[in-house]
Amino acid sequence: MCLGIPGKITAITDAARLMAMADVSGVRREVNVACITGDDPSALIGQWALIHVGFAMSLIDEDEAAKTLEALRDLGEAQETLNQMAASDKALAAGVET
């Protein structure tokens, strides 16, 4: 299974190599846009794409990007709660009060 994270293409960094800068939840990273570009890579600026291991895999609309980011935030919060519960259970099993 692979997970694509929504990122917004903010600039083309190397048109010859089809590289662009993407903003992924406030983190900027360079990604390859070969899978999503046409004749003019600069047309991608402002577009949302699913980013996976340094590649923009497919274009998505802004609404889909927002929904996906919200779901990922919710999963992160749920995982944090599960981690806290597990730590509490370990402490209780060891006889330590939390």
mmCIF file with all atom_site columns, C-alpha atoms in Angstrom:
data_model
loop_
_atom_site.group_PDB
_atom_site.id
_atom_site.type_symbol
_atom_site.label_atom_id
_atom_site.label_alt_id
_atom_site.label_comp_id
_atom_site.label_asym_id
_atom_site.label_entity_id
_atom_site.label_seq_id
_atom_site.pdbx_PDB_ins_code
_atom_site.Cartn_x
_atom_site.Cartn_y
_atom_site.Cartn_z
_atom_site.occupancy
_atom_site.B_iso_or_equiv
_atom_site.pdbx_formal_charge
_atom_site.auth_seq_id
_atom_site.auth_comp_id
_atom_site.auth_asym_id
_atom_site.auth_atom_id
_atom_site.pdbx_PDB_model_num
ATOM 1  C CA . MET A 1 1  ? 0.000   0.000  0.000   1.00 0.00 ? 1  MET A CA 1
ATOM 2  C CA . CYS A 1 2  ? 1.221   3.476  -0.732  1.00 0.00 ? 2  CYS A CA 1
ATOM 3  C CA . LEU A 1 3  ? 0.021   6.749  0.669   1.00 0.00 ? 3  LEU A CA 1
ATOM 4  C CA . GLY A 1 4  ? -0.165  9.938  -1.363  1.00 0.00 ? 4  GLY A CA 1
ATOM 5  C CA . ILE A 1 5  ? -0.100  13.182 0.592   1.00 0.00 ? 5  ILE A CA 1
ATOM 6  C CA . PRO A 1 6  ? -1.703  16.262 -0.990  1.00 0.00 ? 6  PRO A CA 1
ATOM 7  C CA . GLY A 1 7  ? 0.765   18.964 -1.932  1.00 0.00 ? 7  GLY A CA 1
ATOM 8  C CA . LYS A 1 8  ? 0.357   22.234 -3.798  1.00 0.00 ? 8  LYS A CA 1
ATOM 9  C CA . ILE A 1 9  ? 2.810   22.896 -6.631  1.00 0.00 ? 9  ILE A CA 1
ATOM 10 C CA . THR A 1 10 ? 4.344   26.319 -5.920  1.00 0.00 ? 10 THR A CA 1
ATOM 11 C CA . ALA A 1 11 ? 7.152   26.615 -8.483  1.00 0.00 ? 11 ALA A CA 1
ATOM 12 C CA . ILE A 1 12 ? 8.965   24.801 -11.262 1.00 0.00 ? 12 ILE A CA 1
ATOM 13 C CA . THR A 1 13 ? 12.558  24.366 -10.095 1.00 0.00 ? 13 THR A CA 1
ATOM 14 C CA . ASP A 1 14 ? 14.001  22.587 -13.158 1.00 0.00 ? 14 ASP A CA 1
ATOM 15 C CA . ALA A 1 15 ? 11.769  22.347 -16.230 1.00 0.00 ? 15 ALA A CA 1
ATOM 16 C CA . ALA A 1 16 ? 14.255  20.172 -18.141 1.00 0.00 ? 16 ALA A CA 1
ATOM 17 C CA . ARG A 1 17 ? 14.243  17.544 -15.366 1.00 0.00 ? 17 ARG A CA 1
ATOM 18 C CA . LEU A 1 18 ? 10.496  18.071 -14.647 1.00 0.00 ? 18 LEU A CA 1
ATOM 19 C CA . MET A 1 19 ? 11.160  19.068 -11.034 1.00 0.00 ? 19 MET A CA 1
ATOM 20 C CA . ALA A 1 20 ? 8.904   21.343 -9.007  1.00 0.00 ? 20 ALA A CA 1
ATOM 21 C CA . MET A 1 21 ? 8.576   22.686 -5.486  1.00 0.00 ? 21 MET A CA 1
ATOM 22 C CA . ALA A 1 22 ? 5.524   21.448 -3.597  1.00 0.00 ? 22 ALA A CA 1
ATOM 23 C CA . ASP A 1 23 ? 4.115   22.662 -0.297  1.00 0.00 ? 23 ASP A CA 1
ATOM 24 C CA . VAL A 1 24 ? 3.016   19.624 1.704   1.00 0.00 ? 24 VAL A CA 1
ATOM 25 C CA . SER A 1 25 ? 1.271   20.808 4.888   1.00 0.00 ? 25 SER A CA 1
ATOM 26 C CA . GLY A 1 26 ? 3.683   23.695 5.277   1.00 0.00 ? 26 GLY A CA 1
ATOM 27 C CA . VAL A 1 27 ? 6.780   21.672 4.386   1.00 0.00 ? 27 VAL A CA 1
ATOM 28 C CA . ARG A 1 28 ? 8.383   22.533 1.066   1.00 0.00 ? 28 ARG A CA 1
ATOM 29 C CA . ARG A 1 29 ? 9.997   19.742 -0.907  1.00 0.00 ? 29 ARG A CA 1
ATOM 30 C CA . GLU A 1 30 ? 11.145  19.196 -4.439  1.00 0.00 ? 30 GLU A CA 1
ATOM 31 C CA . VAL A 1 31 ? 9.157   16.621 -6.392  1.00 0.00 ? 31 VAL A CA 1
ATOM 32 C CA . ASN A 1 32 ? 9.234   15.112 -9.856  1.00 0.00 ? 32 ASN A CA 1
ATOM 33 C CA . VAL A 1 33 ? 6.165   16.076 -11.917 1.00 0.00 ? 33 VAL A CA 1
ATOM 34 C CA . ALA A 1 34 ? 6.737   13.804 -14.934 1.00 0.00 ? 34 ALA A CA 1
ATOM 35 C CA . CYS A 1 35 ? 3.565   11.813 -14.168 1.00 0.00 ? 35 CYS A CA 1
ATOM 36 C CA . ILE A 1 36 ? 1.286   14.864 -14.155 1.00 0.00 ? 36 ILE A CA 1
ATOM 37 C CA . THR A 1 37 ? 2.744   17.381 -16.591 1.00 0.00 ? 37 THR A CA 1
ATOM 38 C CA . GLY A 1 38 ? 1.816   18.130 -20.159 1.00 0.00 ? 38 GLY A CA 1
ATOM 39 C CA . ASP A 1 39 ? 3.736   20.298 -22.596 1.00 0.00 ? 39 ASP A CA 1
ATOM 40 C CA . ASP A 1 40 ? 4.060   23.227 -20.157 1.00 0.00 ? 40 ASP A CA 1
ATOM 41 C CA . PRO A 1 41 ? 5.164   22.330 -16.602 1.00 0.00 ? 41 PRO A CA 1
ATOM 42 C CA . SER A 1 42 ? 4.526   25.929 -15.458 1.00 0.00 ? 42 SER A CA 1
ATOM 43 C CA . ALA A 1 43 ? 0.787   25.238 -15.913 1.00 0.00 ? 43 ALA A CA 1
ATOM 44 C CA . LEU A 1 44 ? 1.048   23.083 -12.776 1.00 0.00 ? 44 LEU A CA 1
ATOM 45 C CA . ILE A 1 45 ? 1.791   26.034 -10.482 1.00 0.00 ? 45 ILE A CA 1
ATOM 46 C CA . GLY A 1 46 ? -1.093  26.384 -8.041  1.00 0.00 ? 46 GLY A CA 1
ATOM 47 C CA . GLN A 1 47 ? -2.381  22.864 -8.744  1.00 0.00 ? 47 GLN A CA 1
ATOM 48 C CA . TRP A 1 48 ? -2.814  20.182 -6.064  1.00 0.00 ? 48 TRP A CA 1
ATOM 49 C CA . ALA A 1 49 ? -1.255  16.754 -6.518  1.00 0.00 ? 49 ALA A CA 1
ATOM 50 C CA . LEU A 1 50 ? -0.899  13.553 -4.535  1.00 0.00 ? 50 LEU A CA 1
ATOM 51 C CA . ILE A 1 51 ? 2.785   13.272 -3.587  1.00 0.00 ? 51 ILE A CA 1
ATOM 52 C CA . HIS A 1 52 ? 4.438   9.913  -2.907  1.00 0.00 ? 52 HIS A CA 1
ATOM 53 C CA . VAL A 1 53 ? 8.184   9.403  -2.295  1.00 0.00 ? 53 VAL A CA 1
ATOM 54 C CA . GLY A 1 54 ? 9.192   12.499 -4.224  1.00 0.00 ? 54 GLY A CA 1
ATOM 55 C CA . PHE A 1 55 ? 6.819   12.072 -7.163  1.00 0.00 ? 55 PHE A CA 1
ATOM 56 C CA . ALA A 1 56 ? 3.607   13.926 -7.940  1.00 0.00 ? 56 ALA A CA 1
ATOM 57 C CA . MET A 1 57 ? 1.450   10.940 -8.905  1.00 0.00 ? 57 MET A CA 1
ATOM 58 C CA . SER A 1 58 ? -1.879  12.521 -9.870  1.00 0.00 ? 58 SER A CA 1
ATOM 59 C CA . LEU A 1 59 ? -3.677  15.851 -9.871  1.00 0.00 ? 59 LEU A CA 1
ATOM 60 C CA . ILE A 1 60 ? -6.545  16.402 -7.439  1.00 0.00 ? 60 ILE A CA 1
ATOM 61 C CA . ASP A 1 61 ? -8.841  19.338 -6.827  1.00 0.00 ? 61 ASP A CA 1
ATOM 62 C CA . GLU A 1 62 ? -8.534  21.656 -3.831  1.00 0.00 ? 62 GLU A CA 1
ATOM 63 C CA . ASP A 1 63 ? -11.626 20.202 -2.113  1.00 0.00 ? 63 ASP A CA 1
ATOM 64 C CA . GLU A 1 64 ? -10.260 16.654 -2.319  1.00 0.00 ? 64 GLU A CA 1
ATOM 65 C CA . ALA A 1 65 ? -6.897  17.888 -1.017  1.00 0.00 ? 65 ALA A CA 1
ATOM 66 C CA . ALA A 1 66 ? -8.569  19.531 1.995   1.00 0.00 ? 66 ALA A CA 1
ATOM 67 C CA . LYS A 1 67 ? -10.618 16.413 2.795   1.00 0.00 ? 67 LYS A CA 1
ATOM 68 C CA . THR A 1 68 ? -7.560  14.166 2.535   1.00 0.00 ? 68 THR A CA 1
ATOM 69 C CA . LEU A 1 69 ? -5.438  16.450 4.738   1.00 0.00 ? 69 LEU A CA 1
ATOM 70 C CA . GLU A 1 70 ? -8.217  16.532 7.357   1.00 0.00 ? 70 GLU A CA 1
ATOM 71 C CA . ALA A 1 71 ? -8.472  12.727 7.342   1.00 0.00 ? 71 ALA A CA 1
ATOM 72 C CA . LEU A 1 72 ? -4.701  12.435 7.757   1.00 0.00 ? 72 LEU A CA 1
ATOM 73 C CA . ARG A 1 73 ? -4.777  14.880 10.694  1.00 0.00 ? 73 ARG A CA 1
ATOM 74 C CA . ASP A 1 74 ? -7.569  12.835 12.291  1.00 0.00 ? 74 ASP A CA 1
ATOM 75 C CA . LEU A 1 75 ? -5.546  9.624  11.854  1.00 0.00 ? 75 LEU A CA 1
ATOM 76 C CA . GLY A 1 76 ? -2.545  11.286 13.484  1.00 0.00 ? 76 GLY A CA 1
ATOM 77 C CA . GLU A 1 77 ? -4.626  12.385 16.462  1.00 0.00 ? 77 GLU A CA 1
ATOM 78 C CA . ALA A 1 78 ? -6.131  8.914  16.803  1.00 0.00 ? 78 ALA A CA 1
ATOM 79 C CA . GLN A 1 79 ? -2.652  7.347  16.724  1.00 0.00 ? 79 GLN A CA 1
ATOM 80 C CA . GLU A 1 80 ? -1.435  9.786  19.378  1.00 0.00 ? 80 GLU A CA 1
ATOM 81 C CA . THR A 1 81 ? -4.357  8.813  21.636  1.00 0.00 ? 81 THR A CA 1
ATOM 82 C CA . LEU A 1 82 ? -3.646  5.105  21.102  1.00 0.00 ? 82 LEU A CA 1
ATOM 83 C CA . ASN A 1 83 ? 0.025   5.652  21.953  1.00 0.00 ? 83 ASN A CA 1
ATOM 84 C CA . GLN A 1 84 ? -0.933  7.467  25.170  1.00 0.00 ? 84 GLN A CA 1
ATOM 85 C CA . MET A 1 85 ? -3.314  4.655  26.128  1.00 0.00 ? 85 MET A CA 1
ATOM 86 C CA . ALA A 1 86 ? -0.611  2.040  25.481  1.00 0.00 ? 86 ALA A CA 1
ATOM 87 C CA . ALA A 1 87 ? 1.902   3.979  27.598  1.00 0.00 ? 87 ALA A CA 1
ATOM 88 C CA . SER A 1 88 ? -0.649  4.244  30.413  1.00 0.00 ? 88 SER A CA 1
ATOM 89 C CA . ASP A 1 89 ? -1.373  0.505  30.241  1.00 0.00 ? 89 ASP A CA 1
ATOM 90 C CA . LYS A 1 90 ? 2.355   -0.277 30.444  1.00 0.00 ? 90 LYS A CA 1
ATOM 91 C CA . ALA A 1 91 ? 2.740   2.022  33.435  1.00 0.00 ? 91 ALA A CA 1
ATOM 92 C CA . LEU A 1 92 ? -0.231  0.405  35.195  1.00 0.00 ? 92 LEU A CA 1
ATOM 93 C CA . ALA A 1 93 ? 1.143   -3.077 34.492  1.00 0.00 ? 93 ALA A CA 1
ATOM 94 C CA . ALA A 1 94 ? 4.464   -2.012 35.993  1.00 0.00 ? 94 ALA A CA 1
ATOM 95 C CA . GLY A 1 95 ? 2.711   -0.616 39.065  1.00 0.00 ? 95 GLY A CA 1
ATOM 96 C CA . VAL A 1 96 ? 3.454   3.020  38.308  1.00 0.00 ? 96 VAL A CA 1
ATOM 97 C CA . GLU A 1 97 ? 0.709   5.619  38.648  1.00 0.00 ? 97 GLU A CA 1
ATOM 98 C CA . THR A 1 98 ? 0.141   7.980  35.726  1.00 0.00 ? 98 THR A CA 1
#
